[in-house]
């Protein structure tokens, strides 16, 4: 109605017929555009007028005026918009993740000098790439103090307040110039991604069994779980509920399985964006701090510990420190057993069973080099994974290493005929005052769901309890797994997995009368990043062991 009144008034002003037609045409166009833009989002249109004309706006207008025009073969608006959206999503995700550069560590109650034995505290605030403080915890951090000139190092204790802040404490074990290091190993988003991916399944490692049939060898798929309709060979352990399966080859009995080998399946359960968080270049980054090195003075203070290292004693964190590459326990008095005679006197009439992975097999090689009276007995078997035995017949010393059962990851063939699960091995030990067992688990379990490791640890605990019932004087020592640095395959072997397993082991073994060799703490203090630590670390682990049993 308003439009009609407006038109009549215009026509009264312009009575000429030609003008009438021209005005009617213009009014028709005006009414058309009013209706068109009313049907669209007027606010978007107005915004487009306030901003520079974008390529998307231009294409909207172009399509309105030139509906029949062919599309530009060099440009696809839909494809570009999708790419822009994808890039923006990645940037949004990265900007909200933790930044080591924007995070900040502040020294609490700073002093000009500190005394040996004092505690030094640091407040850490983690922030994202936009400088905003994170409102939750869960970051995987590593704290270390060191004096390179003294070849000294120790771990720092990290407490997570679950609100983006962390309390980091260091015990100043030695005097001199000390530097502090705080590393962001993984942001909380990376931790969540690894945790989810780890518990997705069992397919990251491919097990292949070798069946021997006369002079021929048949290979078959094996695993902790197998989804196959084919007939399976089972290696059941009914009491422990730990099974291992192989697809049974045609015309070959299950008993013909002799060896197993493994390889990585190159399967990832991480999403594309999660890989960015867990890739090597984003791991182990130094966090900014507002202080430099500090000076530690003796202040007439001495740290004297009179209690001998004993089984069952709770170990603090950090459990010790290293000076001049010598490991010094923080909770018990050590005796330095670095001479062959001292070690032989300690080991006389001892039966020592080492059960675990290759980090414990290193003990065999080290002892053989250091103690010349120990002779290697060839136990046959498959290369380095066979049972290793050292003997000193004159002093009645026997030291044996045996690998733990599945899962065991290696490209080399290893025999399944001379191996057993650690709980079964413990069951076969009679035990007495001169018998010692050392156990380590972890590295080979990292690629599998955590419940596999938990079940094995619980079964080992139950076996030790039975051992103590029949032989309470038998000595049992748990060597925790060590760090292996920033791995090239973080999804499978990240130290985050090892850290969780260490916490699990300590929780399960907390009430047992066992000794702890904290290899995790040691390798952080020594700053070693090899899955197989150097000899000076192994030597200090063995010295700690000897202090427990002698």
Coordinates of C-alpha atoms in Angstrom, one line a residue, residues 347 350-354 364 367 374 388-391 397-401:
X347 CA 78.0 -62.4 46.2
X350 CA 74.3 -66.2 46.2
X351 CA 71.7 -67.4 43.7
X352 CA 70.5 -64.3 41.8
X353 CA 67.7 -64.5 39.3
X354 CA 67.3 -61.5 37.0
X364 CA 74.9 -59.6 33.1
X367 CA 79.2 -58.0 35.8
X374 CA 82.4 -64.9 36.9
X388 CA 72.2 -66.0 30.2
X389 CA 74.1 -67.6 33.1
X390 CA 77.3 -66.4 35.0
X391 CA 79.0 -68.9 37.3
X397 CA 77.8 -67.9 42.8
X398 CA 75.1 -68.2 40.1
X399 CA 73.6 -65.2 38.3
X400 CA 70.9 -65.9 35.7
X401 CA 69.0 -63.6 33.3

